[in-house]
mmCIF file of C-alpha atoms in Angstrom:
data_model
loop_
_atom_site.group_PDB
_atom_site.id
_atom_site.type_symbol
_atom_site.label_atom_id
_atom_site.label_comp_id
_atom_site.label_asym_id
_atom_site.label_seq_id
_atom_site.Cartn_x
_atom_site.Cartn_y
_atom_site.Cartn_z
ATOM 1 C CA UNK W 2 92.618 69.983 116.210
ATOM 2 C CA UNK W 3 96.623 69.807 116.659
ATOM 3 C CA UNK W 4 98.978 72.527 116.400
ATOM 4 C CA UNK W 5 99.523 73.079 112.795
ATOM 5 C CA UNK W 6 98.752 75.917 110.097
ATOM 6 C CA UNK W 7 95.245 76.921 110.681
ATOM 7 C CA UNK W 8 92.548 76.557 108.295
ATOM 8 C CA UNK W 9 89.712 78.670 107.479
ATOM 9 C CA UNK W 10 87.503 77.054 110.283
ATOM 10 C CA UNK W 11 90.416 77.418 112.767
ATOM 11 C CA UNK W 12 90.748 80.812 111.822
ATOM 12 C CA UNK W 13 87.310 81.324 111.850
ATOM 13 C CA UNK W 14 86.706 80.095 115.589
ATOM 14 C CA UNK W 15 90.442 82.287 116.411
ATOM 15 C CA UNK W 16 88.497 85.146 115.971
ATOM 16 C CA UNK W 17 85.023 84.487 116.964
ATOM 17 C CA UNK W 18 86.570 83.601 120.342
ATOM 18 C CA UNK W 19 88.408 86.613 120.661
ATOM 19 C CA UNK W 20 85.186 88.893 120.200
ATOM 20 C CA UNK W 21 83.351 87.173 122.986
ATOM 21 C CA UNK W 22 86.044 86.809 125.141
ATOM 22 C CA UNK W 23 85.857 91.108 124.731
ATOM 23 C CA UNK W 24 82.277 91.040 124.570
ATOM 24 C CA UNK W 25 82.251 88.912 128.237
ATOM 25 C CA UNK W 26 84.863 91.690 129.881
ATOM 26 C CA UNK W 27 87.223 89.083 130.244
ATOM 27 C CA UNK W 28 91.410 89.477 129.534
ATOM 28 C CA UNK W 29 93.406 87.177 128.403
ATOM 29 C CA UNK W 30 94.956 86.785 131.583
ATOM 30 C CA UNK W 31 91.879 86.292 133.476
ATOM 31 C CA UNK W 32 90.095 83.855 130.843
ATOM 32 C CA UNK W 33 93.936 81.880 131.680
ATOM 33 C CA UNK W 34 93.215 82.182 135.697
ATOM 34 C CA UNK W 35 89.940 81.062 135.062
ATOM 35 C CA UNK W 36 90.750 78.108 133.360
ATOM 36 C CA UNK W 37 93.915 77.001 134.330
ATOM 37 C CA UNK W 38 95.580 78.287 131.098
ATOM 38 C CA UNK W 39 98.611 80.283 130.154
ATOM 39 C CA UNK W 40 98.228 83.705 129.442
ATOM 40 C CA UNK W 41 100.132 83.035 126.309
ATOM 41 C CA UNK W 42 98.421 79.704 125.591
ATOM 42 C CA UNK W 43 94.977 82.231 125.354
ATOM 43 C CA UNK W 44 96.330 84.189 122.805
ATOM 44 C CA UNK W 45 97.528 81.971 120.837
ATOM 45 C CA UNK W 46 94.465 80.091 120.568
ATOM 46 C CA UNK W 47 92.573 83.935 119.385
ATOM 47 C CA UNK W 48 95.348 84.009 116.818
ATOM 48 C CA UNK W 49 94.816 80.750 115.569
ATOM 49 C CA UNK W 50 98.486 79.830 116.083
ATOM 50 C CA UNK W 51 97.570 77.355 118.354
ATOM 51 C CA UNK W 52 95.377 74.158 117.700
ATOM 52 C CA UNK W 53 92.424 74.341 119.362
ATOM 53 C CA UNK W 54 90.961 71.635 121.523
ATOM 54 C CA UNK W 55 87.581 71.053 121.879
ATOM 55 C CA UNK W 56 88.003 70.931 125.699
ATOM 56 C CA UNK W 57 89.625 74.433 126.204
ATOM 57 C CA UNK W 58 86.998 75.958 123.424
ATOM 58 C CA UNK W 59 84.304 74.442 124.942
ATOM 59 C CA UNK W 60 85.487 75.865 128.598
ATOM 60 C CA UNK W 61 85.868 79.233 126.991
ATOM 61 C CA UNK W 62 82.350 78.962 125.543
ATOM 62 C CA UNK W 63 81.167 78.206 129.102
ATOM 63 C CA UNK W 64 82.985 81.301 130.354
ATOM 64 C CA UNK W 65 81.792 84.012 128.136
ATOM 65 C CA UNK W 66 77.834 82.749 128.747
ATOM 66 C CA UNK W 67 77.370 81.904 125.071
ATOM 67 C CA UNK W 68 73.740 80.383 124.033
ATOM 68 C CA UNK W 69 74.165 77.014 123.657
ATOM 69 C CA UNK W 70 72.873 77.162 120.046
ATOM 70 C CA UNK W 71 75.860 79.385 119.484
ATOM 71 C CA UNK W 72 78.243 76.786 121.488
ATOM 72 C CA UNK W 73 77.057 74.145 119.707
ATOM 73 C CA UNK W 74 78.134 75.715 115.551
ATOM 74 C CA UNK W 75 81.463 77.328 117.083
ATOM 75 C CA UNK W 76 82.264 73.291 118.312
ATOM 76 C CA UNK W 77 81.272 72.001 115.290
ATOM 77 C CA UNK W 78 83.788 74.012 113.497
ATOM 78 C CA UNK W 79 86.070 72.906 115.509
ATOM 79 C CA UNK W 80 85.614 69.326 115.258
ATOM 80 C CA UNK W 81 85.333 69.917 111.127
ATOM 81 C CA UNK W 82 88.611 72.392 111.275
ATOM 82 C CA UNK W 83 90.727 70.459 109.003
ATOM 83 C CA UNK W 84 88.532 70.227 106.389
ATOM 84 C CA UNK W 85 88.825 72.247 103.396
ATOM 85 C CA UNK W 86 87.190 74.924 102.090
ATOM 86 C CA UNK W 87 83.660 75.907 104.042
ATOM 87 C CA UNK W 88 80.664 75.918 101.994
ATOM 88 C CA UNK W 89 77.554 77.256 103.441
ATOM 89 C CA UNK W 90 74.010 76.965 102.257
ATOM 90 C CA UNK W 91 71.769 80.028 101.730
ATOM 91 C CA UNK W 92 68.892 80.118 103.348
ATOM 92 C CA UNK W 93 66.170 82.812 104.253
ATOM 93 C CA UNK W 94 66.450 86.005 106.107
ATOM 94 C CA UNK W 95 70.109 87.350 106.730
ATOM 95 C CA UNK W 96 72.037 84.720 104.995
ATOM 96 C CA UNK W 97 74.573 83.430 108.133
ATOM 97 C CA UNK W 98 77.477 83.658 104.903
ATOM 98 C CA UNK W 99 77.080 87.264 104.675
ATOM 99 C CA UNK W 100 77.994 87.273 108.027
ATOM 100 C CA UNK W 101 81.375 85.364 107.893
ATOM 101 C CA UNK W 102 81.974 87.137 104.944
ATOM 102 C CA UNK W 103 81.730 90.708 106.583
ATOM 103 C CA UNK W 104 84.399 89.655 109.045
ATOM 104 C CA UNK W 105 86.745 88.272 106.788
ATOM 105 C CA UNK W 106 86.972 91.562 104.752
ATOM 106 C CA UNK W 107 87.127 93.218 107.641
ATOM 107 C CA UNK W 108 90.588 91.660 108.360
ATOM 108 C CA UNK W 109 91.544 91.857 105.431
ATOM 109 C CA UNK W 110 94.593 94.192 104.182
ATOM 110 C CA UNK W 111 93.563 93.739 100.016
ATOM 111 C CA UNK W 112 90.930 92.769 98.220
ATOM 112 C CA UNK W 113 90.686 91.752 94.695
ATOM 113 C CA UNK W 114 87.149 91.350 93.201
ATOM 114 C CA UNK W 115 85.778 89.843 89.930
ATOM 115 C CA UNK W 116 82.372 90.868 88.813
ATOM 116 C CA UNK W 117 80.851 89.748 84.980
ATOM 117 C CA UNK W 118 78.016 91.701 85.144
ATOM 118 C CA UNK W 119 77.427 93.350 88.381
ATOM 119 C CA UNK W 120 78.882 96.586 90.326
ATOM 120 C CA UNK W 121 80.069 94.880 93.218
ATOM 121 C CA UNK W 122 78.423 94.662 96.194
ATOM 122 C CA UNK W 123 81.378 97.050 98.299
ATOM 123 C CA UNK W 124 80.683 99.591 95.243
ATOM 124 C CA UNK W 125 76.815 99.419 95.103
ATOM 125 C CA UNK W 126 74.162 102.196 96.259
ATOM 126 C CA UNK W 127 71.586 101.211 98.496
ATOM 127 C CA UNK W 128 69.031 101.496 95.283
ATOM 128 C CA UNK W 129 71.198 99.302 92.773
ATOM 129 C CA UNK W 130 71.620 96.587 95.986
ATOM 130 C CA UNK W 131 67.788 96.670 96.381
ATOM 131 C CA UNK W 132 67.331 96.175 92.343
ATOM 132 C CA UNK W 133 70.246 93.155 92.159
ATOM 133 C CA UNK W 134 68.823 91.431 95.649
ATOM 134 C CA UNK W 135 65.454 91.858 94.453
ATOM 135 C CA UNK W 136 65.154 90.875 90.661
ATOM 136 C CA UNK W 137 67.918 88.100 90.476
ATOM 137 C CA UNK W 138 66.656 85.967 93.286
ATOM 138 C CA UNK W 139 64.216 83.016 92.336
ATOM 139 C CA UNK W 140 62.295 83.783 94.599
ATOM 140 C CA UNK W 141 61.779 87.409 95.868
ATOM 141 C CA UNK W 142 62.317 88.059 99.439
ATOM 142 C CA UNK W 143 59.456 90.083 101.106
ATOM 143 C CA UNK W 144 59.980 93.636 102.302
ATOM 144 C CA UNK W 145 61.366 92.933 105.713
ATOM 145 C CA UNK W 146 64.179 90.290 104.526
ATOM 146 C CA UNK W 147 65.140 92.820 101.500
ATOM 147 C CA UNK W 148 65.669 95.638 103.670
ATOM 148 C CA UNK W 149 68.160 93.256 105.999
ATOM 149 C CA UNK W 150 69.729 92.124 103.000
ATOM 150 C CA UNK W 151 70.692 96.097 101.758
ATOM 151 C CA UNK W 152 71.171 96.964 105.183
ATOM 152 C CA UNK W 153 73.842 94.467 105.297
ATOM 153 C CA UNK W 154 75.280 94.414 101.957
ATOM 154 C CA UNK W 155 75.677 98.199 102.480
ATOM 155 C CA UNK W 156 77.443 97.551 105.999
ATOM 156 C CA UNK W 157 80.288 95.593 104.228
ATOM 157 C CA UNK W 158 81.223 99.026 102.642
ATOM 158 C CA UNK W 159 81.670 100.822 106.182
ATOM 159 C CA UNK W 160 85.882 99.009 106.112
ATOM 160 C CA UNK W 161 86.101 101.666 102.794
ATOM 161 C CA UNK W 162 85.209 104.312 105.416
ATOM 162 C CA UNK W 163 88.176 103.099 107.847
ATOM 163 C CA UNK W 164 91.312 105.097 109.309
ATOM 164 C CA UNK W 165 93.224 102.689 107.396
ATOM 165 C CA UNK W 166 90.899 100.773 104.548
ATOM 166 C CA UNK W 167 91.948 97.816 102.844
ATOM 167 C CA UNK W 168 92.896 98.417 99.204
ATOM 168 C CA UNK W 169 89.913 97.286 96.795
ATOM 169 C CA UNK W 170 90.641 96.342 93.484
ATOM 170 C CA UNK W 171 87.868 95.925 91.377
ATOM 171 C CA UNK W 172 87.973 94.311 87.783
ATOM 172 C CA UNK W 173 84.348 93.871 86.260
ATOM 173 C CA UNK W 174 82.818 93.458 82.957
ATOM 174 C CA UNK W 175 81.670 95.802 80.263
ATOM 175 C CA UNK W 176 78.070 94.590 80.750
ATOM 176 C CA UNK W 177 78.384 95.919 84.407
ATOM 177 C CA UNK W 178 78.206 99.425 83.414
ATOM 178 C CA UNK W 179 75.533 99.095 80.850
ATOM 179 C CA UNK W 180 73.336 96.735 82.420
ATOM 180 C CA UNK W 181 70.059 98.974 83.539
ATOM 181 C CA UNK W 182 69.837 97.592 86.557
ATOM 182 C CA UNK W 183 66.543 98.938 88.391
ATOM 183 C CA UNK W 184 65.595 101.222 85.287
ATOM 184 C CA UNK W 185 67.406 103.961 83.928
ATOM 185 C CA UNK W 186 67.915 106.294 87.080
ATOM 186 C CA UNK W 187 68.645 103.709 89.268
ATOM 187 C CA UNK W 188 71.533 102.635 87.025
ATOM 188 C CA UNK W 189 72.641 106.201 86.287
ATOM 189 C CA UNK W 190 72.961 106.790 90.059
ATOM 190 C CA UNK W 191 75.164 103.707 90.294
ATOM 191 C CA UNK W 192 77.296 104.884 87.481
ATOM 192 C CA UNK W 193 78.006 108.117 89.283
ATOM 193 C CA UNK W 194 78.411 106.588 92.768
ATOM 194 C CA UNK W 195 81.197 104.405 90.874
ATOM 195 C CA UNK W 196 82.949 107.493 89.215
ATOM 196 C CA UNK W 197 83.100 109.173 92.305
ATOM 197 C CA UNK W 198 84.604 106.222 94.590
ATOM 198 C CA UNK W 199 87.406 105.542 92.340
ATOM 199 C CA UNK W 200 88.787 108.806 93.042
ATOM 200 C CA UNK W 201 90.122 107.224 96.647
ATOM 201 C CA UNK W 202 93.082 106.634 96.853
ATOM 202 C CA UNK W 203 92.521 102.913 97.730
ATOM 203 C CA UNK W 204 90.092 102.088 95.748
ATOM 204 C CA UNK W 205 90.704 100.789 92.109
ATOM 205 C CA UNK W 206 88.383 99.737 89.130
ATOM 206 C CA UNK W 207 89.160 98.609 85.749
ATOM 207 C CA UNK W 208 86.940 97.459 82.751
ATOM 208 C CA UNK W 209 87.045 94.335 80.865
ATOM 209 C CA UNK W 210 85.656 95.206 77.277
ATOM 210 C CA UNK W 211 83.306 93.057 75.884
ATOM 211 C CA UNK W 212 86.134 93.441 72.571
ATOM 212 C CA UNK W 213 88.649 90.971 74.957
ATOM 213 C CA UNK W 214 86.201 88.001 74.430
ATOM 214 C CA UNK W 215 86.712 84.822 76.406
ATOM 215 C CA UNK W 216 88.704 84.924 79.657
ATOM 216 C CA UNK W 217 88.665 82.982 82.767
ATOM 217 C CA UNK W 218 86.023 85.491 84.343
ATOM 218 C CA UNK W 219 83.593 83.768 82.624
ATOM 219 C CA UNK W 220 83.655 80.806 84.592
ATOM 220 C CA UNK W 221 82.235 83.203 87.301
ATOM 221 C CA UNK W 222 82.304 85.912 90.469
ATOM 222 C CA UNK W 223 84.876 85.651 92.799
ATOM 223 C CA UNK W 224 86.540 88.022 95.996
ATOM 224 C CA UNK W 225 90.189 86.784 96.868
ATOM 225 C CA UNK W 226 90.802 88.501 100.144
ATOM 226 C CA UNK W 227 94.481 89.093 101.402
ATOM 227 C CA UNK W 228 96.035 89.239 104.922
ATOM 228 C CA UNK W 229 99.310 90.449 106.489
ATOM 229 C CA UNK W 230 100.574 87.158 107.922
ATOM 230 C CA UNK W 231 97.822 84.300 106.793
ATOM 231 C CA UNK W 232 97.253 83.155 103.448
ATOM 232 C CA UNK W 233 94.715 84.283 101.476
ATOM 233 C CA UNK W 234 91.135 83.185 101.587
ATOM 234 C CA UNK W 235 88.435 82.971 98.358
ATOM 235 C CA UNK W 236 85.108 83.643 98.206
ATOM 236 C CA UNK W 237 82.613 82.663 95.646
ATOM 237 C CA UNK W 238 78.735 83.290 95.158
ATOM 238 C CA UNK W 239 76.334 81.262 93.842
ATOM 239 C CA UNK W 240 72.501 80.899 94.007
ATOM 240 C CA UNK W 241 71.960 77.943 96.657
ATOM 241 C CA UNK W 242 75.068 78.544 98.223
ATOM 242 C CA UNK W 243 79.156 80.036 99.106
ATOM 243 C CA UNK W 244 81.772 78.611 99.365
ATOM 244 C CA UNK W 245 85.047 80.015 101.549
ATOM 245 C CA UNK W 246 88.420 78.594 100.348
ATOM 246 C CA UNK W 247 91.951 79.001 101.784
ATOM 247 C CA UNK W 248 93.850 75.658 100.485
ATOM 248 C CA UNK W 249 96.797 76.246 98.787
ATOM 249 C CA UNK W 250 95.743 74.512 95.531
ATOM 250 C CA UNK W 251 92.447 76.440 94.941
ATOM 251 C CA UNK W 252 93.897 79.890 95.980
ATOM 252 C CA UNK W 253 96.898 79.518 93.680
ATOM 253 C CA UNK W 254 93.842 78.648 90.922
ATOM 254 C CA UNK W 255 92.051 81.696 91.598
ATOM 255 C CA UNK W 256 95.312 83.585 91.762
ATOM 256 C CA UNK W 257 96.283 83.041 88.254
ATOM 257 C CA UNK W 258 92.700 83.709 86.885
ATOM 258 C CA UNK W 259 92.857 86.799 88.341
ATOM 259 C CA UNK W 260 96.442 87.581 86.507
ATOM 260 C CA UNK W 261 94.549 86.411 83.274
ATOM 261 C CA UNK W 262 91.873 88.764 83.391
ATOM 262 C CA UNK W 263 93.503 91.534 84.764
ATOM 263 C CA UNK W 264 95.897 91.166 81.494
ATOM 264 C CA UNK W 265 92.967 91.575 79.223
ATOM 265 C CA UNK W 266 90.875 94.566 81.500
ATOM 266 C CA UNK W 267 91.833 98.278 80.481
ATOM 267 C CA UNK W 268 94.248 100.228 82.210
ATOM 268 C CA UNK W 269 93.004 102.336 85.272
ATOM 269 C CA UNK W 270 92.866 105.133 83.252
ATOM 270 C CA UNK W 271 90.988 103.512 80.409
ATOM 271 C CA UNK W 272 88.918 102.078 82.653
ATOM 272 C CA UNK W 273 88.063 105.371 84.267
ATOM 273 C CA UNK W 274 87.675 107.481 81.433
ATOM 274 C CA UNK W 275 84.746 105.041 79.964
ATOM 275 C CA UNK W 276 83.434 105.122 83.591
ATOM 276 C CA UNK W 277 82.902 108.898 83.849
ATOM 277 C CA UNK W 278 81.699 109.026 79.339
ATOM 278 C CA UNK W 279 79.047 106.784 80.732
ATOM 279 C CA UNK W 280 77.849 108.888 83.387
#
């Protein structure tokens, strides 16, 4: 791929090669010794600033010992890296999406989440995650591929925990609160873990009432995660598969949803206030 602004799958790879090149013990300047490369011309292939060539990637990939099977998706991004958007089809066990999409957020500086009728999944208690991953699925995973599933979904919410979190603001549906999800105690405990994390500082929710009737958030879920320097990437959910997008077009679509809904949600206060009468 040429020098150019990166896409998601550029960015993507940027990264990826930047934890195994720290994972392998290797600096910049000795992956460029290695291989005949520029210090600088390292770096700004792990920032994505660069284009990346399938020859240095694949030399890189040789260097850090990666698994060919490993080798052989990180080149096929590369080849595929100016394509839009990403989708990527669910399949069983730890779906490999969850995985991108824990290392996006964790990069990320803001997020802004849309959720009809679900607590979403940075919010959720182990119990509510179990209930949503187990009785929405068409077909239920068995014990072992549930409790990866939670275990995962609830290590998403460890960038909340951070020294410096990104800022979450959450904007979900009336039905998200009243939905018993799991039977009453289950949802109860979900209503309380929600009053008490929106006393952080960076963490935000507000209500849409079921009173605002139609609204854009009805077209469906959606996570619009912001960065410091890169454009902003989308994320959407659906039952066979996600789909990553960072293309101008469909993040500017998603952008002005977003305004759209948030115009009809309750104020923070509002929000909060039916929050806590609920619990």
């Amino acid at each position: 791929m040429p020098p150019g602004r990166p896409t998601i799958r550029s960015r993507q790879v940027a990264g990826e090669l930047r934890r195994l090149r720290k994972q392998a013990g290797f600096t910049t300047g000795e992956v460029g010794a290695q291989l005949g490369l520029s210090q600088a011309k390292v770096s700004r292939v792990e920032t994505g600033s660069s284009g990346l060539r399938l020859g240095d990637v694949q030399a890189m990939l040789g260097l850090y010992r990666v698994p060919e099977p490993r080798q052989a998706e990180i080149l096929d991004l590369v080849r595929r890296a100016a394509e839009p958007g990403w989708p990527q089809v669910h399949g069983r066990g730890l779906p490999e999406q969850w995985l991108t999409l824990i290392d996006w957020e964790s990069k990320a500086v803001a997020l802004r989440a849309y959720h009809g009728g679900l607590v979403p999944g940075l919010l959720q208690t182990a119990d509510y995650a179990r209930a949503v991953l187990r009785d929405t699925a068409a077909e239920p995973p068995g014990d072992a591929e549930l409790d990866a599933k939670v275990a995962a979904r609830l290590a998403r919410q460890g960038i909340l925990s951070r020294d410096r979190p990104p800022t979450l603001l959450a904007v979900i549906g009336e039905q998200a609160l009243r939905i018993p999800v799991g039977g009453p105690a289950i949802a109860a405990a979900q209503l309380r873990h929600l009053a008490e994390a929106i006393r952080k500082p960076h963490v935000q929710v507000r209500v849409v009432p079921d009173s605002a009737g139609a609204h854009p958030g009805l077209d469906g879920s959606f996570l619009l995660m912001d960065f410091d320097q890169d454009r902003s990437v989308v994320h959407t959910e659906h039952r066979s598969r996600s789909l990553f997008l960072d293309d101008e077009e469909s993040v500017a679509v998603h952008q002005r949803a977003w305004e759209r809904i948030a115009a009809v949600a309750l104020s923070a206060q509002e929000s909060t206030e039916m929050i806590t009468g609920l619990t």
